[in-house]
CSV table of C-alpha atoms in Angstrom, one decimal:
chain,number,residue,atom,x,y,z
A,1,MET,CA,-10.8,-3.3,-17.4
A,2,ILE,CA,-10.6,0.7,-16.9
A,3,GLY,CA,-7.3,2.0,-17.6
A,4,VAL,CA,-7.0,5.2,-15.3
A,5,LEU,CA,-4.9,8.4,-16.1
A,6,LEU,CA,-4.5,11.0,-13.2
A,7,ALA,CA,-3.3,14.4,-14.8
A,8,ALA,CA,-5.3,16.5,-12.9
A,9,GLY,CA,-3.0,18.1,-10.5
A,10,SER,CA,-1.5,21.7,-10.9
A,11,SER,CA,2.1,21.2,-11.1
A,12,SER,CA,2.8,23.6,-8.7
A,13,ARG,CA,6.3,22.2,-8.2
A,14,LEU,CA,7.4,22.6,-11.6
A,15,GLY,CA,5.4,25.3,-12.5
A,16,GLU,CA,4.0,24.5,-15.8
A,17,PRO,CA,1.4,21.7,-16.4
A,18,LYS,CA,2.9,18.2,-16.8
A,19,ALA,CA,0.5,16.6,-19.2
A,20,LEU,CA,1.6,19.4,-21.6
A,21,ILE,CA,5.3,18.5,-21.4
A,22,ASN,CA,6.8,17.3,-24.8
A,23,LEU,CA,9.4,14.2,-24.6
A,24,GLY,CA,10.3,13.6,-28.3
A,25,GLN,CA,7.2,14.3,-30.6
A,26,LYS,CA,4.9,14.0,-28.1
A,27,THR,CA,3.1,15.4,-24.5
A,28,LEU,CA,3.4,13.3,-21.7
A,29,VAL,CA,-0.3,13.1,-21.9
A,30,GLU,CA,0.0,11.6,-25.2
A,31,ARG,CA,2.6,9.1,-24.4
A,32,SER,CA,0.7,7.7,-21.5
A,33,LEU,CA,-2.6,7.3,-23.3
A,34,GLN,CA,-0.4,5.2,-25.9
A,35,VAL,CA,1.4,3.3,-22.9
A,36,LEU,CA,-2.5,2.4,-21.8
A,37,GLN,CA,-3.4,1.2,-25.3
A,38,ALA,CA,-2.7,-2.5,-24.0
A,39,PRO,CA,-5.1,-5.3,-24.8
A,40,PHE,CA,-7.5,-6.3,-22.1
A,41,ILE,CA,-8.1,-1.9,-21.1
A,42,ASP,CA,-11.5,-1.6,-22.6
A,43,THR,CA,-11.8,2.1,-21.7
A,44,ILE,CA,-9.5,4.8,-20.8
A,45,VAL,CA,-10.5,7.3,-18.1
A,46,VAL,CA,-8.3,10.9,-17.8
A,47,VAL,CA,-8.6,12.4,-14.7
A,48,LEU,CA,-8.4,16.3,-15.4
A,49,GLY,CA,-8.3,19.6,-12.8
A,50,ALA,CA,-5.8,22.1,-13.3
A,51,GLU,CA,-5.1,22.9,-16.9
A,52,LYS,CA,-8.4,20.8,-18.6
A,53,GLU,CA,-8.8,22.6,-21.4
A,54,PRO,CA,-5.7,22.3,-23.5
A,55,ILE,CA,-5.4,18.7,-22.4
A,56,LYS,CA,-8.5,17.9,-23.7
A,57,VAL,CA,-7.4,18.9,-27.3
A,58,LEU,CA,-4.8,16.7,-26.9
A,59,ILE,CA,-7.3,13.3,-26.3
A,60,SER,CA,-8.6,12.0,-29.3
A,61,HIS,CA,-8.7,8.5,-28.6
A,62,GLU,CA,-11.8,6.5,-29.1
A,63,ARG,CA,-11.6,4.3,-26.3
A,64,VAL,CA,-10.9,7.7,-24.2
A,65,GLU,CA,-13.2,9.0,-21.9
A,66,VAL,CA,-12.8,12.5,-19.6
A,67,LEU,CA,-13.8,12.7,-16.0
A,68,GLU,CA,-13.5,16.4,-14.7
A,69,SER,CA,-12.3,16.1,-11.0
A,70,GLN,CA,-14.1,18.5,-8.3
A,71,GLU,CA,-11.5,17.7,-5.7
A,72,TRP,CA,-8.2,18.1,-7.7
A,73,HIS,CA,-6.9,20.9,-5.6
A,74,LEU,CA,-7.2,18.9,-2.6
A,75,GLY,CA,-4.5,16.7,-3.7
A,76,GLN,CA,-4.2,13.2,-5.6
A,77,GLY,CA,-5.9,11.6,-2.7
A,78,ASN,CA,-8.7,13.3,-3.0
A,79,THR,CA,-8.9,12.9,-6.7
A,80,LEU,CA,-8.3,9.0,-7.2
A,81,SER,CA,-10.9,8.4,-4.5
A,82,GLU,CA,-13.4,10.8,-6.5
A,83,CYS,CA,-12.2,9.1,-9.6
A,84,MET,CA,-12.8,5.5,-7.8
A,85,ARG,CA,-16.5,6.4,-6.5
A,86,VAL,CA,-17.4,7.7,-10.2
A,87,LEU,CA,-16.6,4.0,-11.9
A,88,ALA,CA,-17.4,1.9,-9.1
A,89,PRO,CA,-20.8,1.0,-10.7
A,90,ARG,CA,-18.8,-0.2,-13.7
A,91,LYS,CA,-17.7,-2.9,-11.0
A,92,GLU,CA,-14.4,-3.5,-13.3
A,93,PRO,CA,-10.6,-3.5,-12.2
A,94,ILE,CA,-8.6,-0.4,-12.6
A,95,LEU,CA,-5.3,0.1,-13.6
A,96,VAL,CA,-3.9,3.7,-12.3
A,97,MET,CA,-1.1,5.6,-14.0
A,98,LEU,CA,0.4,8.7,-13.4
A,99,VAL,CA,0.9,11.2,-16.2
A,100,ASP,CA,4.1,12.2,-15.0
A,101,THR,CA,5.8,9.0,-15.0
A,102,PRO,CA,7.7,9.1,-18.4
A,103,PHE,CA,9.8,5.4,-17.8
A,104,VAL,CA,6.3,3.6,-17.6
A,105,GLN,CA,6.6,1.5,-21.2
A,106,GLU,CA,3.6,-0.7,-22.7
A,107,LYS,CA,5.6,-3.8,-21.2
A,108,HIS,CA,5.1,-2.8,-17.4
A,109,ILE,CA,1.2,-2.5,-17.9
A,110,GLU,CA,1.4,-6.3,-19.7
A,111,ALA,CA,3.3,-7.4,-17.0
A,112,ILE,CA,0.9,-6.0,-14.3
A,113,ILE,CA,-2.3,-7.3,-16.6
A,114,VAL,CA,-0.8,-10.9,-16.6
A,115,ALA,CA,-0.3,-11.0,-12.7
A,116,HIS,CA,-3.8,-10.1,-12.4
A,117,GLN,CA,-5.0,-12.7,-14.5
A,118,LYS,CA,-3.1,-15.1,-12.5
A,119,ASN,CA,-4.2,-13.6,-9.2
A,120,PRO,CA,-7.5,-11.9,-10.0
A,121,SER,CA,-8.1,-10.5,-6.0
A,122,GLN,CA,-4.6,-9.2,-5.3
A,123,VAL,CA,-3.8,-5.5,-5.7
A,124,ILE,CA,-0.8,-5.3,-8.5
A,125,ILE,CA,1.9,-3.1,-7.7
A,126,SER,CA,4.9,-1.8,-9.9
A,127,SER,CA,8.6,-1.8,-8.1
A,128,PHE,CA,10.8,0.1,-10.2
A,129,GLN,CA,14.5,-1.0,-9.1
A,130,GLY,CA,13.0,-1.1,-5.3
A,131,GLN,CA,10.5,1.7,-5.5
A,132,SER,CA,6.6,1.1,-5.5
A,133,SER,CA,4.9,3.4,-7.6
A,134,PRO,CA,2.0,3.4,-10.2
A,135,PRO,CA,0.7,1.6,-12.2
A,136,VAL,CA,-1.1,-0.2,-9.9
A,137,LEU,CA,-3.9,-2.4,-10.6
A,138,ILE,CA,-6.9,-2.3,-8.5
A,139,PRO,CA,-9.6,-5.2,-8.5
A,140,PHE,CA,-13.3,-4.2,-8.1
A,141,GLU,CA,-13.4,-5.7,-4.6
A,142,HIS,CA,-10.8,-3.7,-2.8
A,143,GLN,CA,-11.4,-0.6,-4.6
A,144,HIS,CA,-14.0,0.7,-1.6
A,145,LYS,CA,-10.8,0.9,0.3
A,146,LEU,CA,-9.7,4.1,-1.4
A,147,TYR,CA,-13.1,5.8,-1.3
A,148,GLU,CA,-12.4,8.1,1.5
A,149,TRP,CA,-8.5,9.0,0.4
A,150,LYS,CA,-7.8,12.5,1.2
A,151,GLY,CA,-5.3,15.3,0.6
A,152,ASP,CA,-1.8,14.4,-1.2
A,153,LYS,CA,-1.7,10.8,0.0
A,154,GLY,CA,0.0,8.8,-2.6
A,155,PHE,CA,-0.8,5.0,-2.6
A,156,GLY,CA,2.2,4.4,-0.1
A,157,PRO,CA,0.0,4.3,2.8
A,158,PHE,CA,-2.7,2.0,1.0
A,159,TRP,CA,-0.1,-0.9,0.5
A,160,LYS,CA,1.2,-0.9,3.9
A,161,SER,CA,-2.2,-1.0,5.6
A,162,HIS,CA,-2.7,-3.9,3.4
A,163,PRO,CA,-0.3,-6.0,2.6
A,164,ASP,CA,-2.0,-9.3,2.4
A,165,ILE,CA,-4.0,-8.6,-0.6
A,166,CYS,CA,-0.9,-6.5,-2.2
A,167,GLN,CA,1.2,-8.2,-5.2
A,168,TRP,CA,4.6,-6.6,-6.4
A,169,ILE,CA,5.9,-6.8,-9.9
A,170,SER,CA,9.4,-6.3,-9.9
A,171,PHE,CA,11.2,-4.6,-13.1
A,172,ASP,CA,14.7,-3.1,-13.7
A,173,GLU,CA,14.0,0.4,-14.9
A,174,GLU,CA,14.6,3.1,-12.3
A,175,TYR,CA,11.8,5.2,-10.6
A,176,ARG,CA,12.2,8.7,-11.6
A,177,ASP,CA,8.9,10.6,-12.3
A,178,LEU,CA,8.6,14.3,-13.9
A,179,ASP,CA,8.4,16.5,-11.0
A,180,THR,CA,10.9,19.2,-11.0
A,181,THR,CA,12.7,21.7,-14.0
A,182,GLU,CA,15.5,19.3,-13.2
A,183,ASP,CA,13.4,16.2,-13.8
A,184,LYS,CA,12.3,17.9,-17.0
A,185,LYS,CA,15.8,18.6,-18.4
A,186,TYR,CA,17.1,15.1,-17.4
A,187,TRP,CA,14.2,13.5,-19.5
A,188,GLN,CA,14.1,16.2,-22.2
A,189,GLU,CA,18.4,15.2,-22.3
A,190,ASN,CA,18.2,11.3,-22.4
A,191,TRP,CA,14.5,10.7,-24.4
A,192,ASP,CA,15.3,8.6,-27.1
A,193,LYS,CA,11.9,6.6,-27.7
């Protein structure tokens, strides 16, 4: 299984690279890589675009590969589809996580993997208090459905178009990503991990 960390965006709303923001003693990219060090994830691929050089300096894990997106400036949809196409020859399930979701913990990744083991042909989607969000686990047989994803499209249209192949895992944690200066302030004031 491949764990993919999407960290390619320019963070235009925040005004600084999300991946490099510190929460406690770690940056978001370091923390996300730690969360993805789960059993059954053999390889982690970090997808970079904007600010790739300073982020690369923080990536020192043996199991981590860097994929430099050529389409990151076109939006998350392009970055995601590019990543799926590049990894297609490996024919492995892919678990996708976003770098700006500090509420995601190791226990969430493990629950998603367990759900995948029970239903290996289903796309496993996280639901945080009813908010569907990555991490999302996509079996190889369904990855081609994302090959033509474009623009700022996230996963929402995917699961709305293919509910028959999707399974949701509910978590108690609140969905709150890190997109704005208000979000940054919230997370830095409330971070205790």
